[in-house]
Short mmCIF file of C-alpha atoms and ligand atoms in Angstrom, two decimals:
data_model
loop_
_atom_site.label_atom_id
_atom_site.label_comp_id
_atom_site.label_asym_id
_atom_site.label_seq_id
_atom_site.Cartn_x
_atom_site.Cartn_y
_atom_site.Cartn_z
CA UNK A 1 120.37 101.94 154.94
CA UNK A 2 119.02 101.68 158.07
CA UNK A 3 115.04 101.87 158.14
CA UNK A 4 114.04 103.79 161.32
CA UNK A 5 110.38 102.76 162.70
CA UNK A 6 108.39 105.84 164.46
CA UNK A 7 105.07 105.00 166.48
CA UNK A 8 102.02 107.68 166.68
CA UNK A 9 100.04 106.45 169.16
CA UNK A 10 100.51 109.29 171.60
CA UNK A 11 99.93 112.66 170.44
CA UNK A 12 103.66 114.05 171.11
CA UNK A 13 104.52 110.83 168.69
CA UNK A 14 102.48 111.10 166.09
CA UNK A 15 103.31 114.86 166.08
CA UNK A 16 107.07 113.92 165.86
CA UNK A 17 106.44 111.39 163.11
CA UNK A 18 105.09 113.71 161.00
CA UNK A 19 107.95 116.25 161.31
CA UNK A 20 110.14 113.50 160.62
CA UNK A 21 108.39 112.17 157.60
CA UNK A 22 107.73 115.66 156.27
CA UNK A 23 111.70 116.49 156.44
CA UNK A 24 112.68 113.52 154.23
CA UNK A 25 109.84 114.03 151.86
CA UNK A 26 110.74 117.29 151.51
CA UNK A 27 114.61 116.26 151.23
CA UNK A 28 113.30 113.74 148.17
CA UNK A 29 113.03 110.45 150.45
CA UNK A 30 110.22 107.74 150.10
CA UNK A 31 108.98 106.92 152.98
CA UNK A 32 105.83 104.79 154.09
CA UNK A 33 102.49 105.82 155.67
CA UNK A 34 99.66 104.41 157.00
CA UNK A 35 96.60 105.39 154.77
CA UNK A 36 92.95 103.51 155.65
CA UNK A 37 93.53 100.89 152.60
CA UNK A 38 96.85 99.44 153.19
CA UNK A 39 100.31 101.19 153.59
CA UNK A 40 101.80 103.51 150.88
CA UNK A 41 105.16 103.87 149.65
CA UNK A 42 105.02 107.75 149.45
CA UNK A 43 107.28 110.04 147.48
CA UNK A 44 106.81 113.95 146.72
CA UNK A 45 104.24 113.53 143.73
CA UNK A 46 105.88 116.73 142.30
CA UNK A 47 109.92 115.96 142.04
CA UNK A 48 110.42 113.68 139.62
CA UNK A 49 113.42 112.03 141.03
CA UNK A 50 111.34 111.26 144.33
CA UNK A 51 109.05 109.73 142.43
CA UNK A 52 111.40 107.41 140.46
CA UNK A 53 112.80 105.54 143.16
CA UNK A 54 109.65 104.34 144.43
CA UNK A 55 109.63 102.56 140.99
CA UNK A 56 112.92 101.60 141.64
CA UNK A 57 112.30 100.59 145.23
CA UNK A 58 109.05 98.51 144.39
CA UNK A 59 110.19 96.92 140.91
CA UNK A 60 107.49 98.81 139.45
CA UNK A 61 107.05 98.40 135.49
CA UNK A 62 107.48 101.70 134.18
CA UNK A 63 104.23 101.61 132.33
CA UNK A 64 101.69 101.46 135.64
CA UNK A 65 101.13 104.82 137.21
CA UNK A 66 100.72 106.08 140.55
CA UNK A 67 97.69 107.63 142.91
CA UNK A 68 98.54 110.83 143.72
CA UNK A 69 97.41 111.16 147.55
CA UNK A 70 95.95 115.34 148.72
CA UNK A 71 94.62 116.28 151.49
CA UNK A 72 91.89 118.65 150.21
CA UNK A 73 89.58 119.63 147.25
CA UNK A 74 92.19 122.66 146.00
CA UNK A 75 94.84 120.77 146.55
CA UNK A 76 92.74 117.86 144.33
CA UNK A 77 92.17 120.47 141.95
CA UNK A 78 95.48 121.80 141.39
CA UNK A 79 96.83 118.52 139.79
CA UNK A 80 93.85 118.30 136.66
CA UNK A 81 93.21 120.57 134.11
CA UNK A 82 89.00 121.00 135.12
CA UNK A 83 87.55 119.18 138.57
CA UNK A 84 84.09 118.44 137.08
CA UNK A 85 80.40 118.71 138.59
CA UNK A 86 80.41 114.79 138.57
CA UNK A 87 84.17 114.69 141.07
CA UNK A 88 83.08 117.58 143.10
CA UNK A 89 79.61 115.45 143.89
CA UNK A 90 81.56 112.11 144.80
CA UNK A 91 84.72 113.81 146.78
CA UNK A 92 81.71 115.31 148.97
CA UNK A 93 80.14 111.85 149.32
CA UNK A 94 83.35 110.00 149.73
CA UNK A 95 86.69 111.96 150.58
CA UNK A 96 88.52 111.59 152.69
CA UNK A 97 88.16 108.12 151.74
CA UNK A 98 88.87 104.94 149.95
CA UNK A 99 88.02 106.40 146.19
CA UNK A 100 90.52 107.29 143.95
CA UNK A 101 89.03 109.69 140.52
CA UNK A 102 90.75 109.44 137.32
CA UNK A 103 91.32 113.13 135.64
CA UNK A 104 93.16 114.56 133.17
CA UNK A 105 96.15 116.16 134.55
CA UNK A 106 97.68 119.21 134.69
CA UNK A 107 101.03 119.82 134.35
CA UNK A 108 102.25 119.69 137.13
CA UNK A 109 102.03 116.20 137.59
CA UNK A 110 104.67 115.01 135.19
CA UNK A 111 106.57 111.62 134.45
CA UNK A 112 106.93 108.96 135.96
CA UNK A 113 103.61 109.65 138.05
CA UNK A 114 100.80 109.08 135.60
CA UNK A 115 103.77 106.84 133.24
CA UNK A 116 103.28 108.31 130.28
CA UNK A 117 99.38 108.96 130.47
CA UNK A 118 97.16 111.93 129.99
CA UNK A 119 95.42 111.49 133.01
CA UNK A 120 96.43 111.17 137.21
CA UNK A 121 94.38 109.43 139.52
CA UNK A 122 93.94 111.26 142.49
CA UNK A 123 92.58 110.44 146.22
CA UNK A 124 92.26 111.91 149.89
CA UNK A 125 93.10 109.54 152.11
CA UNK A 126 91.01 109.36 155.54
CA UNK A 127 93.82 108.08 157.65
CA UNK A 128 95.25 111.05 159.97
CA UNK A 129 98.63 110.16 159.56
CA UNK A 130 98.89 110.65 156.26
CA UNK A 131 96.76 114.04 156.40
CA UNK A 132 98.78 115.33 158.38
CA UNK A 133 102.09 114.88 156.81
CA UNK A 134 100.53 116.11 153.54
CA UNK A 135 99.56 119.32 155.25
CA UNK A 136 102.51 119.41 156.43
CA UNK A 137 104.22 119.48 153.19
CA UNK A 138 102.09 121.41 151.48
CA UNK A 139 102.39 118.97 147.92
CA UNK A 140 100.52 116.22 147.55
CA UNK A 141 102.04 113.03 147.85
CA UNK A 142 102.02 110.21 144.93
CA UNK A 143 102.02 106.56 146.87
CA UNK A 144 101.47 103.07 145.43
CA UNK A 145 100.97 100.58 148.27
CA UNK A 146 103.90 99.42 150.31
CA UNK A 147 104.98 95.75 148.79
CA UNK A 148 107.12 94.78 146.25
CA UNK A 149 106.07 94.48 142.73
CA UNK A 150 103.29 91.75 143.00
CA UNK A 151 103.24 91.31 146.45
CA UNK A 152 100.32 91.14 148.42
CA UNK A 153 100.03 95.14 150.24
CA UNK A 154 101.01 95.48 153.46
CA UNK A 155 98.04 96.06 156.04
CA UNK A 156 100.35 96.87 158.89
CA UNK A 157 104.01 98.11 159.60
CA UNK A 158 105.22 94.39 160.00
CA UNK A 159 104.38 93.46 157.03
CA UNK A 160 105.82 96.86 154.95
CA UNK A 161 109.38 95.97 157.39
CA UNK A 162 108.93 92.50 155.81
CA UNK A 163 109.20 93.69 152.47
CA UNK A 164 110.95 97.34 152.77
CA UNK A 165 113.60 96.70 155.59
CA UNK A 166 116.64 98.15 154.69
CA UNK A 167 115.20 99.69 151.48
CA UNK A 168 113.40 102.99 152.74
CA UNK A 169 114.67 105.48 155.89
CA UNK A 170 111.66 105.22 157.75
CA UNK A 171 108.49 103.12 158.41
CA UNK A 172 105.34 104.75 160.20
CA UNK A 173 103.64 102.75 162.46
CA UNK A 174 100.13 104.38 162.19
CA UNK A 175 98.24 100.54 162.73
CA UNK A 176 96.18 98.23 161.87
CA UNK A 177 94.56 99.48 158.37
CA UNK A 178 91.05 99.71 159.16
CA UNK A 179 89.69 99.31 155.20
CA UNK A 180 92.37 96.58 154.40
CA UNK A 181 91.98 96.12 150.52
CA UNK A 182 93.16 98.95 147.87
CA UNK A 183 90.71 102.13 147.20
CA UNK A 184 88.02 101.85 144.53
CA UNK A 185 89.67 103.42 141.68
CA UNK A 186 87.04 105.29 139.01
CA UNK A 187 88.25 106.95 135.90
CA UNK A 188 86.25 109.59 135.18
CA UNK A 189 88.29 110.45 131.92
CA UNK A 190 86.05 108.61 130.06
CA UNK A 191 82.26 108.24 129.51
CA UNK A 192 80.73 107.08 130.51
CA UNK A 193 82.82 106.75 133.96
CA UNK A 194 83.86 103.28 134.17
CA UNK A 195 85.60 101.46 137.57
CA UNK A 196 89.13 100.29 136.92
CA UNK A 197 89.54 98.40 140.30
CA UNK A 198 86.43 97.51 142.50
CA UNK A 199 87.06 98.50 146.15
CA UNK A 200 85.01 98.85 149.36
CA UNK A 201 83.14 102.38 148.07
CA UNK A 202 81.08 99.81 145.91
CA UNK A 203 79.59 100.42 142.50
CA UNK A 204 75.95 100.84 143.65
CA UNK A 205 77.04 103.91 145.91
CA UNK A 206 78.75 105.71 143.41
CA UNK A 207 75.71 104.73 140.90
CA UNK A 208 73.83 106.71 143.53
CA UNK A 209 75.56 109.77 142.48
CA UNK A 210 77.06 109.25 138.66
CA UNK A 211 73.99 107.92 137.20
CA UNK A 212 75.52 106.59 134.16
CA UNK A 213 78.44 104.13 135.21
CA UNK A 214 80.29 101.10 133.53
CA UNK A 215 80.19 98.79 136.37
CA UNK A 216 82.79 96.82 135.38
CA UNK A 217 83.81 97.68 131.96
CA UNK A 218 85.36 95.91 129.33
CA UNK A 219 88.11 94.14 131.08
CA UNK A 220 90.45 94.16 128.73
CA UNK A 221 89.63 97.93 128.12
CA UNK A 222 89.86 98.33 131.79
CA UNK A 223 93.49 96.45 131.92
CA UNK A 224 95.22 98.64 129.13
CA UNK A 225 93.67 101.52 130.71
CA UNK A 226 94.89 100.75 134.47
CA UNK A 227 98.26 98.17 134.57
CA UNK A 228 98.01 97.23 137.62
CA UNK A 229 94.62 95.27 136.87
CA UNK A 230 96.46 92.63 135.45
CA UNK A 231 94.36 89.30 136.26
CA UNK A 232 97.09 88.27 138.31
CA UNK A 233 98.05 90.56 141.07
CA UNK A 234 98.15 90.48 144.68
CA UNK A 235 99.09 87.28 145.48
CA UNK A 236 100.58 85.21 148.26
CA UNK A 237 103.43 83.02 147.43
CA UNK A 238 101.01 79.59 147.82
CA UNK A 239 98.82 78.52 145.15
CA UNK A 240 94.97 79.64 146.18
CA UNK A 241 91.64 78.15 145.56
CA UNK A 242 87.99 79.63 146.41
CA UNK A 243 85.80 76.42 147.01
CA UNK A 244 82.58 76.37 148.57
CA UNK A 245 82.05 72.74 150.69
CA UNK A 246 78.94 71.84 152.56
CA UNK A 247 81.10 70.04 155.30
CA UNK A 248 84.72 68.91 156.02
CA UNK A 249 84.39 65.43 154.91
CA UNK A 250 83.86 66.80 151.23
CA UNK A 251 86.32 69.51 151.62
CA UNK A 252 89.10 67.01 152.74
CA UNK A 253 87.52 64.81 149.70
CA UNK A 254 87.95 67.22 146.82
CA UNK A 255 91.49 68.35 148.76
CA UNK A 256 92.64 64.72 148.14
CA UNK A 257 90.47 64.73 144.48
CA UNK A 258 93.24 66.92 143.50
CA UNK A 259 95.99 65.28 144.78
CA UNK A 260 96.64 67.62 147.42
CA UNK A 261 97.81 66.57 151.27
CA UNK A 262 95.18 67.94 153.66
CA UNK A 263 98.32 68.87 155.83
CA UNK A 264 99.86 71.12 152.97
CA UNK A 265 96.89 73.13 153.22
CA UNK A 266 95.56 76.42 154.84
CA UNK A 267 91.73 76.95 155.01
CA UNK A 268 90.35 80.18 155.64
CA UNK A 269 86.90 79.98 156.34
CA UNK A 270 83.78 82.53 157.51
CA UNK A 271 80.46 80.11 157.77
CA UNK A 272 81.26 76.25 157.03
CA UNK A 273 84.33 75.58 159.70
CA UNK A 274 86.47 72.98 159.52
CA UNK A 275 88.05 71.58 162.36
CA UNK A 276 91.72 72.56 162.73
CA UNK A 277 92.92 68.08 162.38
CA UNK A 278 94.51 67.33 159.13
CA UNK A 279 94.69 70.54 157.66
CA UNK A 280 97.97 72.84 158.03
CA UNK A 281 96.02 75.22 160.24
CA UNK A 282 92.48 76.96 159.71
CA UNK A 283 91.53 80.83 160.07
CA UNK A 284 88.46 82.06 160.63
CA UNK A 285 87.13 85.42 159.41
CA UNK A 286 84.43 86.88 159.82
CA UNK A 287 81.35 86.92 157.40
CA UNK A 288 80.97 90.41 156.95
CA UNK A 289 82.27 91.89 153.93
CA UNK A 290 84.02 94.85 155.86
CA UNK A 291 85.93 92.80 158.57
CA UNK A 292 86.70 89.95 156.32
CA UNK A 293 88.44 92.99 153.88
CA UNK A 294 90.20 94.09 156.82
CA UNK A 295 91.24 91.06 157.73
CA UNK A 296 92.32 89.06 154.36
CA UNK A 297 95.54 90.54 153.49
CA UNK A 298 97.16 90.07 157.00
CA UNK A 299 95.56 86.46 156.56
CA UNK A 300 97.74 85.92 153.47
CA UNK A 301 100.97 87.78 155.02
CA UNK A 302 100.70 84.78 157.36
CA UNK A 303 100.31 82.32 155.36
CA UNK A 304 103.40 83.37 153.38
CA UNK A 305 105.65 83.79 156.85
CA UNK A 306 104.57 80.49 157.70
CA UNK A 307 105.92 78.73 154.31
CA UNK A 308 102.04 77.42 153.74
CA UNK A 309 101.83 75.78 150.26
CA UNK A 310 97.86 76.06 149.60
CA UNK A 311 95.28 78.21 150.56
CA UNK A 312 91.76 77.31 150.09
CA UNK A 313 89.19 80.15 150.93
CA UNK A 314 85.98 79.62 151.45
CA UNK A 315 83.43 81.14 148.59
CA UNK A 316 82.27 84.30 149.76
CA UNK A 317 78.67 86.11 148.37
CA UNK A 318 78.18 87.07 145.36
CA UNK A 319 76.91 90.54 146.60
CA UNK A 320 78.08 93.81 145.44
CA UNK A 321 79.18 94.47 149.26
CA UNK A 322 81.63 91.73 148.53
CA UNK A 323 82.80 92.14 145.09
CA UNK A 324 85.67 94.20 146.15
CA UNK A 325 87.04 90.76 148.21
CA UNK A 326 86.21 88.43 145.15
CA UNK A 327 88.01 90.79 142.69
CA UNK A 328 90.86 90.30 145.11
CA UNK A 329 90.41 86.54 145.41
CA UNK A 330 90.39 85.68 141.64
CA UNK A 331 93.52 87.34 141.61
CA UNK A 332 95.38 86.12 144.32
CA UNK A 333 94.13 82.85 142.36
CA UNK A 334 95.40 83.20 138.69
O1 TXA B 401 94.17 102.32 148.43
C1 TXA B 401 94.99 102.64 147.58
O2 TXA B 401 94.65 103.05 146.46
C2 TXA B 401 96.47 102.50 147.93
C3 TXA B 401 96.81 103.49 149.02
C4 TXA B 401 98.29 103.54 149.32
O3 TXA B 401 96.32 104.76 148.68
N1 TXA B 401 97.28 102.68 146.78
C5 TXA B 401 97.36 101.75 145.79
O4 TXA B 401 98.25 102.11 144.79
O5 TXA B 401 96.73 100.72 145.79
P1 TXA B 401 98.77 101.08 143.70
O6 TXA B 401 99.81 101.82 142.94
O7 TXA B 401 99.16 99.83 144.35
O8 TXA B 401 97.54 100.90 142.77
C6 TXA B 401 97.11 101.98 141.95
C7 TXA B 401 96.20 101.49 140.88
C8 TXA B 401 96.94 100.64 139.86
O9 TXA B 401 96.06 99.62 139.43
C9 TXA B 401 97.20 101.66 138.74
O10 TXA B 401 97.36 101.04 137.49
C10 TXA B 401 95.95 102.52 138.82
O11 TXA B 401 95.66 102.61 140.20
N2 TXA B 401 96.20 103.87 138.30
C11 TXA B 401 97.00 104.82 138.80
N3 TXA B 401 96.98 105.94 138.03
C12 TXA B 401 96.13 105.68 137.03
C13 TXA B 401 95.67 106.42 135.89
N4 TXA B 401 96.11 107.67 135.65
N5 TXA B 401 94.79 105.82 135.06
C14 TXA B 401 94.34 104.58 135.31
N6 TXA B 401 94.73 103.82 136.35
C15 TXA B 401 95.61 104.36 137.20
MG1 MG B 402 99.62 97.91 144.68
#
């Protein structure tokens, strides 16, 4: 198949990208769309077929469901058997927006979307693009991100052509993603309401408004309860390391500790530079939790185009505005 690429960035081509993505959503295509996080892999989240190729498409295990993306609170509503006081409170503070809630769902949502489960996790994306299409269609629209199985999600439309080419009709160019790491995903099936995947809507803003909240919870509670928490997970093909160094000489030294070539390596750094000599190349990010999110995943895509071998990042805080990014790290390193 031929995968067709549409830009938006006028308004008559955004308009005619979403007619065009509506049509083959509505015709049972999966398609992919720019959200704020990273790019999805959309299907109609209410034809069951639709839904089953992006399994297909992604090598997705069976047993890990999918976000179901609306594009308002009725439309939220319709796919859970009660929207409770504690969801209506956060989807005011945060949608459209990069939570996802955890509900039981109603019956319309059926297999393969929540695979198996009693509950469907549910989000309202802020990125236009996406809005619109859903409007457009009228259903809401389940999406996993854009990569293959284990892949590291695609922040831009090169990197979902990388993966997808050939795979899915059409790619939507809707640009850079401005959050860059997955949506915070909080199941509030449970209590009390515990957060399956860390994201940049950080624990201590939602403890503003669910008062009683399982930071982390159990992990191995939290990894039965969401698959795709598995401790290894978003990676980039080269083996990764998170070091902190207090200057090159003693970077390079535990680099050749390990028996690793300097030039085999890729540093990615925010505070403690290294200059670019003897290492396979060195990126700089910035040291601020929100641009280094939106900049780390289309760090790694790079690193894998280029072939690099080893990746060592450079420790960031450990502050709750970056424990989306080190969730994200120790996984990329497992
Ligand atoms: O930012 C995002 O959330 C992106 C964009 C496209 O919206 N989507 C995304 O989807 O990251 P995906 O499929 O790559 O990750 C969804 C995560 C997985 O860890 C999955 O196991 C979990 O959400 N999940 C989905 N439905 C669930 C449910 N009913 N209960 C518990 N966890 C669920
Ligand atoms: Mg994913």
């Amino acid at each position: 198949m031929t995968t067709e690429i549409l830009s938006t960035h006028t308004p008559e081509l955004f308009a005619a990208a979403v007619h065009r993505a509506a049509d083959l959503l509505r015709s049972g295509a999966v398609v992919a769309l720019p959200t704020e996080t990273v790019y999805g892999l959309a299907a109609n989240a209410l034809d069951a077929a639709a839904v089953a190729k992006i399994f297909q498409i992604k090598g997705r295990p069976a047993h890990n469901p999918l976000i179901v993306h609306v594009a308002s609170r009725a439309m939220a509503a319709s796919c859970v058997t009660s929207f409770p006081a504690v969801a209506e409170k956060l989807s005011r503070a945060f949608w459209p927006g990069p939570l996802t809630l955890v509900l039981p769902r109603a019956n319309i949502i059926r297999p393969p979307v929540p695979a198996g489960g009693g509950t469907v996790a549910i989000r309202w994306p802020a990125h236009p693009f996406i809005q619109a299409v859903i409007r457009e269609c009228g259903f809401p629209l389940a999406a996993p991100s854009a990569n293959l199985s284990n892949r590291i999600s695609p922040t831009n439309a090169g990197h979902v052509r990388a993966q997808l080419d050939g795979k899915i009709p059409l790619i939507v160019d809707g640009g850079q993603s401005q959050v860059g790491i997955e949506s915070t995903v909080l199941d509030l099936s449970v209590t009390p309401p515990v957060i399956l995947r860390p994201g940049m809507i950080h624990a201590e803003s939602l403890a503003a408004i669910v008062t009683a909240i399982s930071l982390s919870g159990d992990p191995g509670r939290s990894t039965l309860r969401s698959p795709g928490q598995l401790p290894k997970h978003y990676s980039p093909k080269a083996k990764l390391w998170v070091w902190d160094w207090p200057h090159e000489t003693a970077l390079a030294g535990r680099l050749t500790a390990l028996g690793l070539n300097p030039a085999t390596v890729h540093i990615l750094a925010h505070t403690r530079i290294p200059g670019g000599e003897g290492f396979a190349g060195v990126s700089v990010i910035p040291h601020d939790a929100e641009a280094f999110a939106r900049a780390l995943y289309a760090e790694l895509h790079r690193c894998d185009d280029a072939g690099v071998q080893n990746i060592v990042v450079e420790q960031p805080p450990d502050s709750p505005d970056w424990a989306a990014i080190l969730d994200r790290l120790r996984r990329a390193a497992a």
